[in-house]
Coordinates of C-alpha atoms and ligand atoms in Angstrom, one line a residue:
X1 CA 17.6 -12.2 -3.3
X2 CA 20.7 -13.0 -1.2
X3 CA 22.6 -10.7 1.1
X4 CA 25.7 -10.7 -1.2
X5 CA 23.7 -9.2 -4.0
X6 CA 22.1 -6.7 -1.6
X7 CA 25.6 -5.7 -0.3
X8 CA 26.7 -5.2 -3.9
X9 CA 23.7 -3.0 -4.6
X10 CA 24.5 -0.8 -1.6
X11 CA 28.0 -0.3 -2.9
X12 CA 26.9 0.4 -6.5
X13 CA 24.0 2.8 -5.7
X14 CA 24.9 3.9 -2.2
X15 CA 22.8 3.9 0.9
X16 CA 20.1 4.4 2.0
X17 CA 18.4 2.5 -0.8
X18 CA 15.3 0.4 -1.4
X19 CA 15.6 -2.8 -3.3
X20 CA 12.7 -4.8 -4.8
X21 CA 12.9 -8.4 -5.9
X22 CA 10.7 -8.8 -9.1
X23 CA 10.7 -12.6 -8.7
X24 CA 9.1 -12.4 -5.3
X25 CA 6.4 -10.1 -6.6
X26 CA 5.7 -12.5 -9.4
X27 CA 5.5 -15.5 -7.1
X28 CA 3.2 -13.8 -4.7
X29 CA 0.9 -12.8 -7.7
X30 CA 1.0 -16.4 -8.8
X31 CA 0.2 -17.8 -5.4
X32 CA -2.9 -15.6 -5.1
X33 CA -4.0 -16.5 -8.6
X34 CA -3.5 -20.2 -7.9
X35 CA -5.5 -20.0 -4.7
X36 CA -8.6 -18.8 -6.7
X37 CA -8.1 -20.9 -9.8
X38 CA -11.6 -22.4 -9.2
X39 CA -13.2 -19.0 -9.9
X40 CA -14.4 -18.5 -13.5
X41 CA -13.3 -14.9 -13.7
X42 CA -10.7 -13.5 -11.3
X43 CA -9.3 -10.0 -11.2
X44 CA -6.4 -8.9 -9.1
X45 CA -6.0 -5.1 -8.9
X46 CA -2.7 -4.2 -7.3
X47 CA -3.2 -1.4 -4.7
X48 CA -0.8 1.2 -6.1
X49 CA -0.4 3.1 -2.9
X50 CA 1.7 0.3 -1.3
X51 CA 4.5 1.0 -3.8
X52 CA 3.8 3.3 -6.7
X53 CA 7.0 3.5 -8.6
X54 CA 6.1 3.5 -12.3
X55 CA 8.5 0.6 -13.0
X56 CA 6.8 -1.5 -10.3
X57 CA 3.4 -0.6 -11.9
X58 CA 4.8 -1.7 -15.3
X59 CA 5.8 -5.0 -13.8
X60 CA 2.3 -5.5 -12.3
X61 CA 0.8 -4.8 -15.7
X62 CA 3.0 -7.3 -17.3
X63 CA 2.0 -9.9 -14.7
X64 CA -1.6 -9.4 -15.8
X65 CA -2.7 -7.4 -12.8
X66 CA -5.2 -4.6 -12.8
X67 CA -4.7 -1.5 -10.6
X68 CA -6.4 -0.1 -7.6
X69 CA -5.9 3.6 -7.2
X70 CA -6.9 6.1 -4.5
X71 CA -6.0 9.5 -6.1
X72 CA -6.2 11.0 -9.6
X73 CA -2.4 11.1 -9.6
X74 CA -2.3 7.3 -9.1
X75 CA -4.8 6.9 -11.9
X76 CA -2.5 9.0 -14.2
X77 CA 0.6 7.0 -13.1
X78 CA -1.2 3.8 -13.9
X79 CA -2.2 5.0 -17.4
X80 CA 1.4 6.1 -18.0
X81 CA 2.6 2.7 -16.8
X82 CA 0.6 1.1 -19.6
X83 CA -2.6 0.0 -17.8
X84 CA -5.7 0.3 -19.9
X85 CA -8.4 2.5 -18.3
X86 CA -10.7 -0.4 -17.9
X87 CA -8.0 -2.2 -15.9
X88 CA -8.0 0.6 -13.3
X89 CA -10.4 1.0 -10.4
X90 CA -10.6 4.3 -8.6
X91 CA -11.4 3.8 -4.9
X92 CA -10.9 7.1 -3.2
X93 CA -12.2 8.2 0.2
X94 CA -13.4 11.7 0.9
X95 CA -12.3 13.3 -2.4
X96 CA -14.3 15.9 -4.3
X97 CA -16.9 15.2 -6.9
X98 CA -14.6 17.0 -9.4
X99 CA -11.8 14.5 -8.9
X100 CA -14.1 11.6 -9.4
X101 CA -15.4 13.2 -12.6
X102 CA -11.9 13.7 -13.8
X103 CA -11.1 10.0 -13.2
X104 CA -14.3 9.0 -14.8
X105 CA -13.5 11.1 -17.9
X106 CA -10.3 9.1 -18.3
X107 CA -12.4 5.9 -18.5
X108 CA -11.5 4.2 -15.3
X109 CA -14.0 2.2 -13.1
X110 CA -15.4 4.5 -10.4
X111 CA -16.0 3.2 -6.9
X112 CA -18.0 5.6 -4.6
X113 CA -18.0 5.3 -0.9
X114 CA -20.5 7.9 0.3
X115 CA -24.1 8.7 -0.4
X116 CA -23.6 12.4 -1.0
X117 CA -21.2 12.0 -3.9
X118 CA -23.2 9.0 -5.2
X119 CA -26.3 11.1 -5.4
X120 CA -24.5 14.0 -7.1
X121 CA -22.5 11.8 -9.5
X122 CA -25.6 9.6 -10.4
X123 CA -27.7 12.7 -11.1
X124 CA -25.1 14.1 -13.5
X125 CA -23.8 10.9 -15.1
X126 CA -26.6 8.3 -14.9
X127 CA -25.0 6.4 -17.8
X128 CA -21.6 5.8 -16.1
X129 CA -21.5 2.4 -14.4
X130 CA -20.4 2.8 -10.8
X131 CA -19.2 0.4 -8.1
X132 CA -20.2 1.1 -4.5
X133 CA -18.1 0.6 -1.4
X134 CA -20.0 -1.0 1.4
X135 CA -19.0 -0.9 5.1
X136 CA -20.1 -4.3 6.5
X137 CA -19.2 -3.2 10.0
X138 CA -16.9 -6.1 10.6
X139 CA -13.8 -5.8 12.6
X140 CA -11.1 -7.7 10.8
X141 CA -8.0 -8.0 12.9
X142 CA -7.3 -6.6 16.3
X143 CA -5.4 -3.3 15.5
X144 CA -8.0 -0.5 15.2
X145 CA -5.4 1.7 13.4
X146 CA -5.6 -0.6 10.3
X147 CA -9.2 -2.0 10.5
X148 CA -11.5 0.0 8.3
X149 CA -14.7 -2.0 8.2
X150 CA -15.9 -1.4 11.8
X151 CA -18.6 0.9 13.1
X152 CA -16.4 4.0 13.7
X153 CA -14.6 3.7 10.4
X154 CA -14.9 6.6 7.9
X155 CA -14.7 4.1 5.0
X156 CA -17.7 2.9 2.9
X157 CA -21.4 3.2 2.9
X158 CA -22.9 1.6 6.0
X159 CA -25.0 -1.5 5.3
X160 CA -27.7 0.1 7.5
X161 CA -28.0 2.8 4.8
X162 CA -28.9 0.4 2.0
X163 CA -32.5 1.6 1.8
X164 CA -31.3 5.2 1.2
X165 CA -28.7 3.9 -1.3
X166 CA -31.4 2.0 -3.2
X167 CA -33.6 5.1 -3.3
X168 CA -30.7 7.1 -4.9
X169 CA -30.0 4.5 -7.5
X170 CA -33.7 4.2 -8.3
X171 CA -34.3 8.0 -8.6
X172 CA -31.1 8.7 -10.6
X173 CA -31.5 5.6 -12.8
X174 CA -27.7 5.0 -12.4
X175 CA -26.1 1.7 -13.1
X176 CA -24.4 -0.2 -10.3
X177 CA -22.0 -2.6 -11.9
X178 CA -19.9 -3.7 -8.8
X179 CA -19.9 -3.8 -5.1
X180 CA -16.9 -3.6 -2.9
X181 CA -15.6 -3.8 0.6
X182 CA -12.2 -3.4 2.1
X183 CA -12.5 -4.4 5.7
X184 CA -9.0 -3.7 7.0
X185 CA -5.4 -4.5 6.6
X186 CA -5.3 -7.7 8.6
X187 CA -7.3 -10.8 7.8
X188 CA -6.2 -13.0 10.7
X189 CA -9.4 -15.0 10.9
X190 CA -10.8 -16.4 7.6
X191 CA -14.2 -17.0 9.2
X192 CA -14.5 -13.3 10.0
X193 CA -13.7 -12.4 6.4
X194 CA -16.2 -15.0 5.1
X195 CA -18.8 -13.5 7.5
X196 CA -18.2 -10.1 6.0
X197 CA -18.5 -11.6 2.5
X198 CA -22.0 -12.9 3.3
X199 CA -23.0 -9.4 4.0
X200 CA -21.7 -8.4 0.6
X201 CA -23.6 -11.2 -1.1
X202 CA -26.7 -10.2 0.7
X203 CA -26.2 -6.6 -0.5
X204 CA -25.4 -7.8 -4.0
X205 CA -28.9 -9.3 -4.5
X206 CA -30.3 -5.7 -4.6
X207 CA -28.6 -5.0 -7.9
X208 CA -29.5 -6.6 -11.2
X209 CA -26.6 -5.5 -13.4
X210 CA -23.5 -6.4 -11.4
X211 CA -20.4 -7.4 -13.2
X212 CA -18.0 -7.9 -10.3
X213 CA -17.8 -8.2 -6.5
X214 CA -14.6 -6.8 -5.0
X215 CA -13.5 -8.2 -1.7
X216 CA -10.8 -5.6 -1.2
X217 CA -7.7 -6.8 0.6
X218 CA -6.1 -7.2 4.0
X219 CA -4.0 -10.3 3.3
X220 CA -1.5 -10.4 6.2
X221 CA 2.1 -11.3 5.6
X222 CA 4.5 -12.2 8.4
X223 CA 6.8 -9.4 9.5
X224 CA 8.5 -11.2 12.4
X225 CA 9.0 -14.7 13.7
X226 CA 5.7 -16.1 15.0
X227 CA 3.5 -13.7 13.1
X228 CA 0.2 -15.1 11.8
X229 CA -0.2 -14.9 8.0
X230 CA -3.4 -15.1 6.1
X231 CA -3.9 -18.7 4.9
X232 CA -4.5 -17.7 1.2
X233 CA -5.0 -21.3 0.1
X234 CA -7.7 -22.0 2.7
X235 CA -9.4 -18.7 2.0
X236 CA -9.2 -19.5 -1.7
X237 CA -10.9 -22.8 -1.3
X238 CA -13.7 -21.6 1.0
X239 CA -14.5 -18.3 -0.8
X240 CA -14.3 -19.9 -4.3
X241 CA -17.0 -22.5 -3.3
X242 CA -19.2 -19.8 -1.8
X243 CA -18.6 -17.3 -4.7
X244 CA -19.5 -19.9 -7.4
X245 CA -22.6 -20.9 -5.4
X246 CA -23.6 -17.2 -5.2
X247 CA -23.1 -16.7 -9.0
X248 CA -25.5 -19.6 -9.6
X249 CA -28.1 -18.0 -7.3
X250 CA -27.6 -14.7 -9.0
X251 CA -27.9 -16.2 -12.4
X252 CA -24.7 -14.8 -13.9
X253 CA -21.0 -15.4 -13.8
X254 CA -19.5 -12.5 -11.9
X255 CA -15.9 -11.5 -11.6
X256 CA -14.3 -11.9 -8.2
X257 CA -11.9 -9.1 -7.6
X258 CA -9.2 -8.4 -4.9
X259 CA -6.9 -5.4 -4.4
X260 CA -3.8 -6.7 -2.7
X261 CA -1.0 -4.3 -1.9
X262 CA 1.0 -5.6 1.0
X263 CA 0.7 -9.2 0.0
X264 CA 2.3 -8.6 -3.4
X265 CA 5.1 -6.3 -2.5
X266 CA 5.9 -6.3 1.3
X267 CA 8.3 -9.3 1.3
X268 CA 9.8 -8.3 -2.0
X269 CA 11.3 -5.2 -0.5
X270 CA 14.6 -4.6 1.4
X271 CA 15.8 -1.3 2.8
X272 CA 19.5 -0.9 3.2
X273 CA 21.0 1.8 5.4
X274 CA 24.5 2.5 6.6
X275 CA 25.5 2.6 10.2
X276 CA 27.0 6.1 11.0
X277 CA 27.6 5.7 14.7
X278 CA 27.7 2.9 17.3
X279 CA 27.0 4.5 20.7
X280 CA 27.3 2.7 24.0
X281 CA 25.2 4.3 26.7
X282 CA 24.6 3.3 30.3
X283 CA 21.5 1.3 29.3
X284 CA 22.0 0.0 25.7
X285 CA 24.0 0.1 22.5
X286 CA 22.6 2.3 19.8
X287 CA 23.3 1.7 16.2
X288 CA 22.4 5.0 14.3
X289 CA 21.8 4.6 10.6
X290 CA 21.8 7.2 7.9
X291 CA 18.0 7.2 7.8
X292 CA 15.0 7.7 10.0
X293 CA 11.2 8.0 9.8
X294 CA 11.7 10.3 6.8
X295 CA 12.5 7.0 4.9
X296 CA 10.7 4.3 6.8
X297 CA 7.9 5.4 9.2
X298 CA 6.0 2.2 9.8
X299 CA 7.7 1.2 13.1
X300 CA 7.0 4.7 14.5
X301 CA 3.5 5.2 12.9
X302 CA 2.0 1.7 13.4
X303 CA 4.4 0.1 15.8
X304 CA 5.2 -2.4 13.1
X305 CA 8.3 -4.6 13.4
X306 CA 10.8 -5.0 10.6
X307 CA 13.4 -7.6 10.9
X308 CA 16.9 -6.1 10.9
X309 CA 20.1 -7.9 10.0
X310 CA 23.8 -6.8 9.5
X311 CA 24.6 -8.0 6.0
X312 CA 28.2 -6.6 6.3
X313 CA 29.0 -9.0 9.1
X314 CA 26.7 -12.1 8.8
X315 CA 29.0 -14.3 10.8
X316 CA 29.7 -11.9 13.7
X317 CA 28.9 -12.6 17.3
X318 CA 25.3 -11.6 18.1
X319 CA 24.6 -8.7 20.5
X320 CA 21.6 -6.7 21.6
X321 CA 21.1 -3.3 19.8
X322 CA 18.7 -0.5 19.6
X323 CA 18.6 0.6 16.0
X324 CA 17.8 4.2 15.6
X325 CA 17.9 6.9 12.9
X326 CA 19.6 10.3 12.5
X327 CA 16.4 12.4 12.7
X328 CA 16.1 15.0 15.5
X329 CA 13.2 13.1 17.0
X330 CA 12.9 9.7 18.6
X331 CA 13.0 7.4 15.6
X332 CA 13.6 3.9 16.9
X333 CA 13.4 1.2 14.2
X334 CA 13.8 -1.6 16.8
X335 CA 14.9 -2.1 20.4
X336 CA 16.7 -5.0 22.0
X337 CA 17.4 -6.7 18.6
X338 CA 19.8 -9.6 18.4
X339 CA 22.1 -8.6 15.5
X340 CA 25.5 -9.8 14.4
X341 CA 28.1 -7.4 15.8
X342 CA 27.8 -3.9 14.2
X343 CA 30.7 -1.7 13.3
X344 CA 30.4 1.8 12.0
X345 CA 30.1 1.7 8.2
X346 CA 28.2 -1.6 8.2
X347 CA 25.1 -2.0 6.0
X348 CA 21.9 -3.0 7.9
X349 CA 19.1 -4.6 6.0
X350 CA 15.4 -4.0 6.9
X351 CA 13.0 -6.7 5.7
X352 CA 9.4 -6.4 4.5
X353 CA 10.3 -3.0 3.1
X354 CA 8.2 -3.2 -0.1
X355 CA 4.8 -2.0 1.1
X356 CA 4.1 1.4 2.6
X357 CA 7.7 2.3 3.1
X358 CA 9.1 4.4 0.2
X359 CA 5.6 5.7 -0.6
X360 CA 5.4 7.1 2.9
X361 CA 8.8 8.8 2.8
X362 CA 9.3 12.5 3.2
X363 CA 12.0 15.2 3.2
X364 CA 11.8 15.9 6.9
X365 CA 15.0 17.4 8.3
X366 CA 15.7 18.4 4.6
X367 CA 17.1 15.0 3.8
X368 CA 17.0 13.4 0.4
X369 CA 14.6 10.5 -0.3
X370 CA 16.5 7.2 -1.0
X371 CA 17.1 5.6 -4.4
X372 CA 15.0 2.6 -5.5
X373 CA 16.4 -0.4 -7.3
X374 CA 14.6 -3.3 -9.0
X375 CA 16.3 -6.7 -9.0
X376 CA 15.1 -8.4 -12.2
X377 CA 16.5 -11.6 -13.7
X378 CA 19.8 -11.4 -11.8
X379 CA 20.5 -7.7 -12.5
X380 CA 20.0 -4.5 -10.6
X381 CA 18.1 -1.7 -12.3
X382 CA 17.9 1.8 -10.9
X383 CA 14.2 2.8 -10.9
X384 CA 14.5 6.0 -8.9
X385 CA 17.5 8.2 -8.5
X386 CA 18.4 9.4 -5.0
X387 CA 17.2 13.0 -4.6
X388 CA 19.6 15.9 -4.7
X389 CA 19.7 19.4 -3.2
X390 CA 17.7 20.7 -6.2
X391 CA 14.8 18.5 -5.1
X392 CA 14.8 20.0 -1.6
X393 CA 14.6 23.5 -3.2
X394 CA 12.1 22.6 -5.9
X395 CA 8.8 24.7 -5.5
X396 CA 10.3 26.8 -2.7
X397 CA 9.9 30.5 -3.4
X398 CA 12.8 32.5 -1.9
X399 CA 11.5 35.9 -1.0
X400 CA 14.9 37.4 -0.2
X401 CA 14.0 40.7 -1.9
X402 CA 11.4 41.3 0.8
X403 CA 14.0 41.4 3.5
X404 CA 16.7 43.4 1.8
X405 CA 15.5 46.8 2.9
X406 CA 17.7 48.0 5.7
X407 CA 15.9 48.1 9.0
X408 CA 16.5 51.9 9.5
X409 CA 14.5 52.8 6.4
X410 CA 11.5 50.6 7.4
X411 CA 11.2 52.5 10.7
X412 CA 11.2 55.9 9.0
Ligands
PLP1 C1 -4.8 0.3 0.9 C2 -5.9 -0.4 0.2 C3 -5.8 -1.7 -0.2 C4 -4.5 -2.5 0.0 O1 -4.4 -3.0 1.3 P1 -3.3 -4.0 1.7 O2 -3.4 -4.3 3.1 O3 -2.0 -3.4 1.4 O4 -3.4 -5.3 0.8 C5 -6.8 -2.2 -0.9 N1 -8.0 -1.6 -1.2 C6 -8.1 -0.3 -0.8 C7 -9.4 0.4 -1.1 C8 -7.1 0.3 0.0 O5 -7.3 1.6 0.4

């Protein structure tokens, strides 16, 4: 995906716009598959919440991926995108028993992450195979905002509660067919991940009818120069050896599952926004784009750093800029960035805009959400239209009749 093509897309579809490179998604999928080619049965379930456009889900389905979902709506989107129910796993957190039953009735694999719902679901539906989400209490990565396996985390059933869990399984006679963990969004240290895997293997020995072990995700991709990325190939080698050894001990070939989101789509995404104003202040030069945290919230929410370049003036002299949005709040995308000289009307390109960008967008300030474009085999395909004013009004109920009585009459 080169900047000439991105520039053309911004002219054709307008800005702001998200662009996704199908080829990059496919090559990331392939890379992960290759890293685990030594495993007899591998299953990659794309985490829909990273980027849930139905056309992206179709692409994932076509690549051979399964789907990891966290809401009944994502389950339904997955089915609409052509996934078979058995290729979908439902891994919610804190949802009602009714929602889990609704997903189960659609035939998808259920993954339960607390004892209360496990006991209720097992009592009512002992014949439905269920996966359980374990919290191994391992802190993967240093950022507690995105580490979900540690002791204070709300996710998963604590390994210290295994005796209670086994009691529930025993009493309800339910069938546990998978065990799962998702330790956090940053696997920086492969040994920490392997350590958590050992806890999962130890837990697995308690269940006789397992079909799969799901190691979740957390593959880190680089966002800026110098970022550490998960060494997938090394992880593949080490975990494959250990997994195959475990299957022998267990006496059955199990499926090794992962649920990558960011790894598959982050680097495939580009966000293009137009510069409205260049403003020189006493301390910096601001470049204000026609966007804000209503379109891309990660820098403000997680402090994440997205590389920003000026694709309208790639040869221009580099200067320091603060790139900000047009929202009436502080919405800084990046401070002190070296960017080729920016003029009003230029198109800035934000990298790593595939994962958790569009899916976290909103209508704050009554702005439209951007369009989405898929770049596939050298052509641009619109996969979401830019919103219009009708979308802003949709579902709003205008109670104007309530207020039409003249004030004087109300007083009387
Ligand atoms: C969000 C999520 C993922 C995907 O995480 P990434 O860091 O994007 O790969 C996987 N599994 C579960 C259960 C999740 O909630």
